[in-house]
PDB file of C-alpha atoms in Angstrom:
ATOM      1  CA  UNK A   1     -12.927 -12.492  10.852  1.00  0.00           C
ATOM      2  CA  UNK A   2      -9.454 -13.812   9.448  1.00  0.00           C
ATOM      3  CA  UNK A   3      -7.472 -11.465   8.023  1.00  0.00           C
ATOM      4  CA  UNK A   4      -5.565 -11.651   4.635  1.00  0.00           C
ATOM      5  CA  UNK A   5      -3.109 -14.643   4.766  1.00  0.00           C
ATOM      6  CA  UNK A   6      -0.096 -14.910   2.448  1.00  0.00           C
ATOM      7  CA  UNK A   7       2.141 -18.094   2.060  1.00  0.00           C
ATOM      8  CA  UNK A   8       4.993 -18.547   2.302  1.00  0.00           C
ATOM      9  CA  UNK A   9       6.079 -15.873   4.590  1.00  0.00           C
ATOM     10  CA  UNK A  10       9.847 -16.130   3.510  1.00  0.00           C
ATOM     11  CA  UNK A  11      11.306 -17.424   0.171  1.00  0.00           C
ATOM     12  CA  UNK A  12      14.758 -17.768  -0.964  1.00  0.00           C
ATOM     13  CA  UNK A  13      15.527 -18.422  -4.707  1.00  0.00           C
ATOM     14  CA  UNK A  14      18.344 -18.208  -7.226  1.00  0.00           C
ATOM     15  CA  UNK A  15      18.538 -16.110 -10.205  1.00  0.00           C
ATOM     16  CA  UNK A  16      16.578 -17.829 -13.292  1.00  0.00           C
ATOM     17  CA  UNK A  17      14.214 -19.836 -11.117  1.00  0.00           C
ATOM     18  CA  UNK A  18      10.596 -19.194 -10.955  1.00  0.00           C
ATOM     19  CA  UNK A  19       8.502 -18.625  -7.849  1.00  0.00           C
ATOM     20  CA  UNK A  20       4.811 -18.894  -6.952  1.00  0.00           C
ATOM     21  CA  UNK A  21       3.151 -16.652  -4.035  1.00  0.00           C
ATOM     22  CA  UNK A  22      -0.206 -17.141  -2.703  1.00  0.00           C
ATOM     23  CA  UNK A  23      -2.781 -14.832  -1.171  1.00  0.00           C
ATOM     24  CA  UNK A  24      -6.249 -15.800   0.525  1.00  0.00           C
ATOM     25  CA  UNK A  25      -8.388 -12.664   0.940  1.00  0.00           C
ATOM     26  CA  UNK A  26     -10.694 -11.828   3.711  1.00  0.00           C
ATOM     27  CA  UNK A  27     -14.066 -13.803   3.402  1.00  0.00           C
ATOM     28  CA  UNK A  28     -16.471 -12.090   1.094  1.00  0.00           C
ATOM     29  CA  UNK A  29     -13.627  -9.754  -0.499  1.00  0.00           C
ATOM     30  CA  UNK A  30     -13.576 -10.749  -4.213  1.00  0.00           C
ATOM     31  CA  UNK A  31     -10.845  -8.183  -5.298  1.00  0.00           C
ATOM     32  CA  UNK A  32      -7.329  -8.912  -4.695  1.00  0.00           C
ATOM     33  CA  UNK A  33      -4.432  -6.550  -5.415  1.00  0.00           C
ATOM     34  CA  UNK A  34      -0.536  -7.175  -5.389  1.00  0.00           C
ATOM     35  CA  UNK A  35       2.066  -4.918  -4.666  1.00  0.00           C
ATOM     36  CA  UNK A  36       5.909  -5.006  -4.470  1.00  0.00           C
ATOM     37  CA  UNK A  37       7.568  -3.046  -1.845  1.00  0.00           C
ATOM     38  CA  UNK A  38      11.422  -2.417  -2.170  1.00  0.00           C
ATOM     39  CA  UNK A  39      13.543   0.008   0.045  1.00  0.00           C
ATOM     40  CA  UNK A  40      12.981   3.537  -1.166  1.00  0.00           C
ATOM     41  CA  UNK A  41      10.472   2.775  -3.852  1.00  0.00           C
ATOM     42  CA  UNK A  42       7.427   2.232  -1.441  1.00  0.00           C
ATOM     43  CA  UNK A  43       4.790   0.083  -2.681  1.00  0.00           C
ATOM     44  CA  UNK A  44       4.299  -0.329  -6.411  1.00  0.00           C
ATOM     45  CA  UNK A  45       1.121  -1.658  -7.818  1.00  0.00           C
ATOM     46  CA  UNK A  46       1.627  -4.923  -9.776  1.00  0.00           C
ATOM     47  CA  UNK A  47      -2.168  -5.988 -10.608  1.00  0.00           C
ATOM     48  CA  UNK A  48      -5.587  -6.431  -9.573  1.00  0.00           C
ATOM     49  CA  UNK A  49      -7.932  -9.494 -10.014  1.00  0.00           C
ATOM     50  CA  UNK A  50     -11.820  -9.581  -9.503  1.00  0.00           C
ATOM     51  CA  UNK A  51     -13.856 -12.678 -10.312  1.00  0.00           C
ATOM     52  CA  UNK A  52     -10.837 -14.364 -11.957  1.00  0.00           C
ATOM     53  CA  UNK A  53     -10.239 -11.437 -14.378  1.00  0.00           C
ATOM     54  CA  UNK A  54      -7.456  -9.201 -14.347  1.00  0.00           C
ATOM     55  CA  UNK A  55      -8.850  -5.502 -14.249  1.00  0.00           C
ATOM     56  CA  UNK A  56      -5.866  -3.543 -13.896  1.00  0.00           C
ATOM     57  CA  UNK A  57      -2.038  -3.924 -14.316  1.00  0.00           C
ATOM     58  CA  UNK A  58       0.887  -1.862 -13.333  1.00  0.00           C
ATOM     59  CA  UNK A  59       4.050  -1.178 -15.037  1.00  0.00           C
ATOM     60  CA  UNK A  60       5.966  -4.564 -14.580  1.00  0.00           C
ATOM     61  CA  UNK A  61       7.563  -6.812 -16.996  1.00  0.00           C
ATOM     62  CA  UNK A  62       5.625  -9.941 -18.417  1.00  0.00           C
ATOM     63  CA  UNK A  63       7.807 -12.093 -16.260  1.00  0.00           C
ATOM     64  CA  UNK A  64       5.261 -11.234 -13.334  1.00  0.00           C
ATOM     65  CA  UNK A  65       1.719 -12.723 -13.787  1.00  0.00           C
ATOM     66  CA  UNK A  66      -1.189 -13.679 -11.611  1.00  0.00           C
ATOM     67  CA  UNK A  67      -4.410 -15.436 -11.455  1.00  0.00           C
ATOM     68  CA  UNK A  68      -7.314 -15.757  -9.369  1.00  0.00           C
ATOM     69  CA  UNK A  69      -9.439 -18.825  -8.590  1.00  0.00           C
ATOM     70  CA  UNK A  70     -13.093 -19.051  -8.161  1.00  0.00           C
ATOM     71  CA  UNK A  71     -12.809 -18.863  -4.426  1.00  0.00           C
ATOM     72  CA  UNK A  72     -11.100 -15.377  -4.670  1.00  0.00           C
ATOM     73  CA  UNK A  73      -7.726 -16.998  -3.611  1.00  0.00           C
ATOM     74  CA  UNK A  74      -4.875 -15.505  -5.748  1.00  0.00           C
ATOM     75  CA  UNK A  75      -1.515 -16.421  -6.828  1.00  0.00           C
ATOM     76  CA  UNK A  76       1.382 -14.327  -8.396  1.00  0.00           C
ATOM     77  CA  UNK A  77       4.184 -15.926 -10.352  1.00  0.00           C
ATOM     78  CA  UNK A  78       7.314 -14.374 -11.201  1.00  0.00           C
ATOM     79  CA  UNK A  79       9.542 -16.452 -13.835  1.00  0.00           C
ATOM     80  CA  UNK A  80      13.029 -16.155 -14.665  1.00  0.00           C
ATOM     81  CA  UNK A  81      14.105 -14.355 -11.324  1.00  0.00           C
ATOM     82  CA  UNK A  82      16.535 -11.249 -11.385  1.00  0.00           C
ATOM     83  CA  UNK A  83      18.419 -10.068  -8.320  1.00  0.00           C
ATOM     84  CA  UNK A  84      16.198  -7.019  -8.498  1.00  0.00           C
ATOM     85  CA  UNK A  85      13.423  -9.040  -7.674  1.00  0.00           C
ATOM     86  CA  UNK A  86      14.153  -9.471  -4.034  1.00  0.00           C
ATOM     87  CA  UNK A  87      11.203  -7.498  -2.206  1.00  0.00           C
ATOM     88  CA  UNK A  88       8.373  -7.841  -0.140  1.00  0.00           C
ATOM     89  CA  UNK A  89       5.385  -8.930  -2.006  1.00  0.00           C
ATOM     90  CA  UNK A  90       1.950  -7.669  -0.378  1.00  0.00           C
ATOM     91  CA  UNK A  91      -1.491  -8.578  -1.204  1.00  0.00           C
ATOM     92  CA  UNK A  92      -4.403  -6.803  -0.452  1.00  0.00           C
ATOM     93  CA  UNK A  93      -8.080  -7.508  -0.336  1.00  0.00           C
ATOM     94  CA  UNK A  94     -11.266  -5.412  -0.625  1.00  0.00           C
ATOM     95  CA  UNK A  95     -15.141  -6.162  -1.308  1.00  0.00           C
ATOM     96  CA  UNK A  96     -15.126  -4.805  -5.019  1.00  0.00           C
ATOM     97  CA  UNK A  97     -11.673  -3.218  -5.671  1.00  0.00           C
ATOM     98  CA  UNK A  98     -13.742   0.003  -6.297  1.00  0.00           C
ATOM     99  CA  UNK A  99     -11.301   2.399  -4.851  1.00  0.00           C
ATOM    100  CA  UNK A 100     -10.836   4.673  -3.124  1.00  0.00           C
ATOM    101  CA  UNK A 101     -13.635   4.104  -0.555  1.00  0.00           C
ATOM    102  CA  UNK A 102     -13.643   0.298  -0.888  1.00  0.00           C
ATOM    103  CA  UNK A 103     -10.716   0.046   1.865  1.00  0.00           C
ATOM    104  CA  UNK A 104      -7.883  -2.399   0.915  1.00  0.00           C
ATOM    105  CA  UNK A 105      -6.738  -4.666   3.831  1.00  0.00           C
ATOM    106  CA  UNK A 106      -3.256  -6.031   3.686  1.00  0.00           C
ATOM    107  CA  UNK A 107      -1.544  -9.206   4.274  1.00  0.00           C
ATOM    108  CA  UNK A 108       1.847  -9.665   6.129  1.00  0.00           C
ATOM    109  CA  UNK A 109       3.735 -10.061   2.931  1.00  0.00           C
ATOM    110  CA  UNK A 110       6.141 -12.633   1.598  1.00  0.00           C
ATOM    111  CA  UNK A 111       9.711 -11.717   1.589  1.00  0.00           C
ATOM    112  CA  UNK A 112      11.466 -12.967  -1.420  1.00  0.00           C
ATOM    113  CA  UNK A 113      15.235 -12.995  -1.597  1.00  0.00           C
ATOM    114  CA  UNK A 114      16.879 -13.722  -4.944  1.00  0.00           C
ATOM    115  CA  UNK A 115      20.564 -14.786  -4.778  1.00  0.00           C
TER     116      UNK A 115
ATOM    117  CA  UNK B   1       8.034   8.616 -12.209  1.00  0.00           C
ATOM    118  CA  UNK B   2       7.235   9.091  -8.492  1.00  0.00           C
ATOM    119  CA  UNK B   3       3.848  10.382  -8.587  1.00  0.00           C
ATOM    120  CA  UNK B   4       3.595  10.457  -4.819  1.00  0.00           C
ATOM    121  CA  UNK B   5       6.334  11.469  -2.740  1.00  0.00           C
ATOM    122  CA  UNK B   6       7.383  11.426   1.082  1.00  0.00           C
ATOM    123  CA  UNK B   7      10.731  13.431   1.072  1.00  0.00           C
ATOM    124  CA  UNK B   8      11.392  12.992   4.717  1.00  0.00           C
ATOM    125  CA  UNK B   9      12.459   9.229   4.975  1.00  0.00           C
ATOM    126  CA  UNK B  10      12.436   9.534   8.917  1.00  0.00           C
ATOM    127  CA  UNK B  11      11.164  11.631  11.501  1.00  0.00           C
ATOM    128  CA  UNK B  12      11.904  11.605  15.539  1.00  0.00           C
ATOM    129  CA  UNK B  13       9.638  13.252  17.915  1.00  0.00           C
ATOM    130  CA  UNK B  14       9.252  13.214  21.672  1.00  0.00           C
ATOM    131  CA  UNK B  15       6.256  11.326  23.441  1.00  0.00           C
ATOM    132  CA  UNK B  16       3.266  14.114  23.729  1.00  0.00           C
ATOM    133  CA  UNK B  17       4.438  16.404  20.959  1.00  0.00           C
ATOM    134  CA  UNK B  18       2.998  16.774  17.572  1.00  0.00           C
ATOM    135  CA  UNK B  19       4.255  14.554  14.791  1.00  0.00           C
ATOM    136  CA  UNK B  20       3.874  15.988  11.213  1.00  0.00           C
ATOM    137  CA  UNK B  21       4.312  13.802   8.261  1.00  0.00           C
ATOM    138  CA  UNK B  22       4.285  15.284   4.797  1.00  0.00           C
ATOM    139  CA  UNK B  23       3.391  14.123   1.183  1.00  0.00           C
ATOM    140  CA  UNK B  24       3.466  15.536  -2.302  1.00  0.00           C
ATOM    141  CA  UNK B  25       1.711  14.618  -5.377  1.00  0.00           C
ATOM    142  CA  UNK B  26       2.428  15.447  -9.021  1.00  0.00           C
ATOM    143  CA  UNK B  27      -0.604  13.921 -10.507  1.00  0.00           C
ATOM    144  CA  UNK B  28      -3.751  16.296 -10.827  1.00  0.00           C
ATOM    145  CA  UNK B  29      -5.948  13.523 -11.425  1.00  0.00           C
ATOM    146  CA  UNK B  30      -5.573  12.122  -7.841  1.00  0.00           C
ATOM    147  CA  UNK B  31      -8.708  13.166  -6.116  1.00  0.00           C
ATOM    148  CA  UNK B  32      -8.687  10.934  -2.722  1.00  0.00           C
ATOM    149  CA  UNK B  33      -5.850  10.467  -0.476  1.00  0.00           C
ATOM    150  CA  UNK B  34      -5.172   7.951   2.309  1.00  0.00           C
ATOM    151  CA  UNK B  35      -2.440   7.197   4.859  1.00  0.00           C
ATOM    152  CA  UNK B  36      -1.529   3.883   5.979  1.00  0.00           C
ATOM    153  CA  UNK B  37       0.630   2.668   9.137  1.00  0.00           C
ATOM    154  CA  UNK B  38       3.033  -0.351   8.889  1.00  0.00           C
ATOM    155  CA  UNK B  39       4.670  -2.063  11.599  1.00  0.00           C
ATOM    156  CA  UNK B  40       7.489  -4.541  10.979  1.00  0.00           C
ATOM    157  CA  UNK B  41       6.317  -8.014   9.939  1.00  0.00           C
ATOM    158  CA  UNK B  42       2.912  -6.871   9.335  1.00  0.00           C
ATOM    159  CA  UNK B  43       1.063  -5.355   6.387  1.00  0.00           C
ATOM    160  CA  UNK B  44       0.051  -1.739   6.008  1.00  0.00           C
ATOM    161  CA  UNK B  45      -3.433  -0.871   7.788  1.00  0.00           C
ATOM    162  CA  UNK B  46      -5.653   1.869   6.727  1.00  0.00           C
ATOM    163  CA  UNK B  47      -5.299   4.963   9.261  1.00  0.00           C
ATOM    164  CA  UNK B  48      -7.276   7.900   7.718  1.00  0.00           C
ATOM    165  CA  UNK B  49      -8.317   9.471   4.312  1.00  0.00           C
ATOM    166  CA  UNK B  50      -9.558  12.543   2.790  1.00  0.00           C
ATOM    167  CA  UNK B  51     -11.449  13.497  -0.374  1.00  0.00           C
ATOM    168  CA  UNK B  52     -10.178  16.175  -2.567  1.00  0.00           C
ATOM    169  CA  UNK B  53     -13.471  18.291  -1.727  1.00  0.00           C
ATOM    170  CA  UNK B  54     -12.202  18.581   1.769  1.00  0.00           C
ATOM    171  CA  UNK B  55      -9.120  20.284   3.309  1.00  0.00           C
ATOM    172  CA  UNK B  56      -9.263  18.508   6.550  1.00  0.00           C
ATOM    173  CA  UNK B  57     -10.447  15.337   8.156  1.00  0.00           C
ATOM    174  CA  UNK B  58      -9.807  14.264  11.679  1.00  0.00           C
ATOM    175  CA  UNK B  59     -10.097  10.975  13.526  1.00  0.00           C
ATOM    176  CA  UNK B  60      -9.156  11.270  17.138  1.00  0.00           C
ATOM    177  CA  UNK B  61      -5.398  11.982  17.445  1.00  0.00           C
ATOM    178  CA  UNK B  62      -5.200  11.902  13.811  1.00  0.00           C
ATOM    179  CA  UNK B  63      -5.657  14.788  11.376  1.00  0.00           C
ATOM    180  CA  UNK B  64      -5.043  15.029   7.764  1.00  0.00           C
ATOM    181  CA  UNK B  65      -4.664  18.374   5.887  1.00  0.00           C
ATOM    182  CA  UNK B  66      -5.044  18.857   2.126  1.00  0.00           C
ATOM    183  CA  UNK B  67      -3.829  21.718   0.189  1.00  0.00           C
ATOM    184  CA  UNK B  68      -4.876  21.025  -3.358  1.00  0.00           C
ATOM    185  CA  UNK B  69      -3.230  24.056  -5.036  1.00  0.00           C
ATOM    186  CA  UNK B  70       0.248  23.001  -3.617  1.00  0.00           C
ATOM    187  CA  UNK B  71      -0.525  19.462  -4.259  1.00  0.00           C
ATOM    188  CA  UNK B  72       0.439  18.719  -0.742  1.00  0.00           C
ATOM    189  CA  UNK B  73      -0.973  16.648   2.233  1.00  0.00           C
ATOM    190  CA  UNK B  74       0.108  16.238   5.867  1.00  0.00           C
ATOM    191  CA  UNK B  75      -0.862  14.046   8.678  1.00  0.00           C
ATOM    192  CA  UNK B  76      -0.742  15.441  12.003  1.00  0.00           C
ATOM    193  CA  UNK B  77      -0.558  13.061  15.151  1.00  0.00           C
ATOM    194  CA  UNK B  78      -1.283  14.648  18.466  1.00  0.00           C
ATOM    195  CA  UNK B  79      -0.084  13.757  20.898  1.00  0.00           C
ATOM    196  CA  UNK B  80       2.253  11.228  19.845  1.00  0.00           C
ATOM    197  CA  UNK B  81       2.662   8.092  21.848  1.00  0.00           C
ATOM    198  CA  UNK B  82       5.471   5.405  21.687  1.00  0.00           C
ATOM    199  CA  UNK B  83       3.030   2.977  19.973  1.00  0.00           C
ATOM    200  CA  UNK B  84       2.852   5.269  16.878  1.00  0.00           C
ATOM    201  CA  UNK B  85       6.286   4.216  15.896  1.00  0.00           C
ATOM    202  CA  UNK B  86       5.920   2.807  12.546  1.00  0.00           C
ATOM    203  CA  UNK B  87       6.204   3.450   8.936  1.00  0.00           C
ATOM    204  CA  UNK B  88       3.747   5.803   7.405  1.00  0.00           C
ATOM    205  CA  UNK B  89       2.817   5.611   3.906  1.00  0.00           C
ATOM    206  CA  UNK B  90       0.741   8.279   1.794  1.00  0.00           C
ATOM    207  CA  UNK B  91      -1.450   6.882  -0.875  1.00  0.00           C
ATOM    208  CA  UNK B  92      -3.507   8.503  -3.697  1.00  0.00           C
ATOM    209  CA  UNK B  93      -6.313   7.149  -5.755  1.00  0.00           C
ATOM    210  CA  UNK B  94      -8.880   8.340  -8.394  1.00  0.00           C
ATOM    211  CA  UNK B  95     -12.664   7.887  -8.104  1.00  0.00           C
ATOM    212  CA  UNK B  96     -13.927   5.538 -10.722  1.00  0.00           C
ATOM    213  CA  UNK B  97     -12.339   5.065 -14.027  1.00  0.00           C
ATOM    214  CA  UNK B  98      -9.937   2.301 -14.362  1.00  0.00           C
ATOM    215  CA  UNK B  99      -8.313   2.638 -10.903  1.00  0.00           C
ATOM    216  CA  UNK B 100      -9.669  -0.796 -10.001  1.00  0.00           C
ATOM    217  CA  UNK B 101      -7.832  -1.985  -6.723  1.00  0.00           C
ATOM    218  CA  UNK B 102      -4.820   0.360  -7.453  1.00  0.00           C
ATOM    219  CA  UNK B 103      -3.388   2.913  -5.018  1.00  0.00           C
ATOM    220  CA  UNK B 104      -0.128   4.894  -5.777  1.00  0.00           C
ATOM    221  CA  UNK B 105       2.015   4.874  -2.654  1.00  0.00           C
ATOM    222  CA  UNK B 106       4.837   7.041  -1.520  1.00  0.00           C
ATOM    223  CA  UNK B 107       8.117   5.697  -0.310  1.00  0.00           C
ATOM    224  CA  UNK B 108       7.104   5.876   3.468  1.00  0.00           C
ATOM    225  CA  UNK B 109       8.302   7.634   6.537  1.00  0.00           C
ATOM    226  CA  UNK B 110       9.828   6.048   9.504  1.00  0.00           C
ATOM    227  CA  UNK B 111       8.225   7.580  12.607  1.00  0.00           C
ATOM    228  CA  UNK B 112       9.860   7.240  15.917  1.00  0.00           C
ATOM    229  CA  UNK B 113       8.396   8.445  19.072  1.00  0.00           C
ATOM    230  CA  UNK B 114      10.756   8.709  22.202  1.00  0.00           C
ATOM    231  CA  UNK B 115       9.381   8.084  25.655  1.00  0.00           C
TER     232      UNK B 115
END
């Protein structure tokens, strides 16, 4: 069974640009969550999608957005990039997103560097 | 507002000895706790969990202890092996409600096990 895949693995952008990251969940998983990992901050929850609907959202500005497609694949977009957006972006999938017992499986992440 | 805290950024132990990783939380609504392990260039992987109705959960070399009154949990690894060297994240969640897809993570502790 294939794991969670994320593309691209590495990205370099400049301030003011926008970026789109992609996540393909494990087959049969309908919930996709996105997290931002920065040094000293751990993983911070961005949002969760289930059946193409955003069900939960963290405390991030509106520049961070996402969507989910009918095949459960998800994308997140960051507009007007700032230096502080440099981070590892991780996506995690689970069957239903009904935590805590619905285990989340993480992808390897996309390393975004903003210059 | 860091609701889950891992106050030790790093821990170094000798192979065969016990590793103890600590985690504190402030939100009394959390009732389920998890530990994830992360190797470089990989996503976090689920290790072990504990519900707030228990004070101990064991899985092989890994044991998690929960002290609800102190809002503290710890992960014990006995005996420690060099392959355990990784970043360990403590995470917390709530049953039901609007916690869809959301785990609240600590900052992580880098464990190094020396041969």
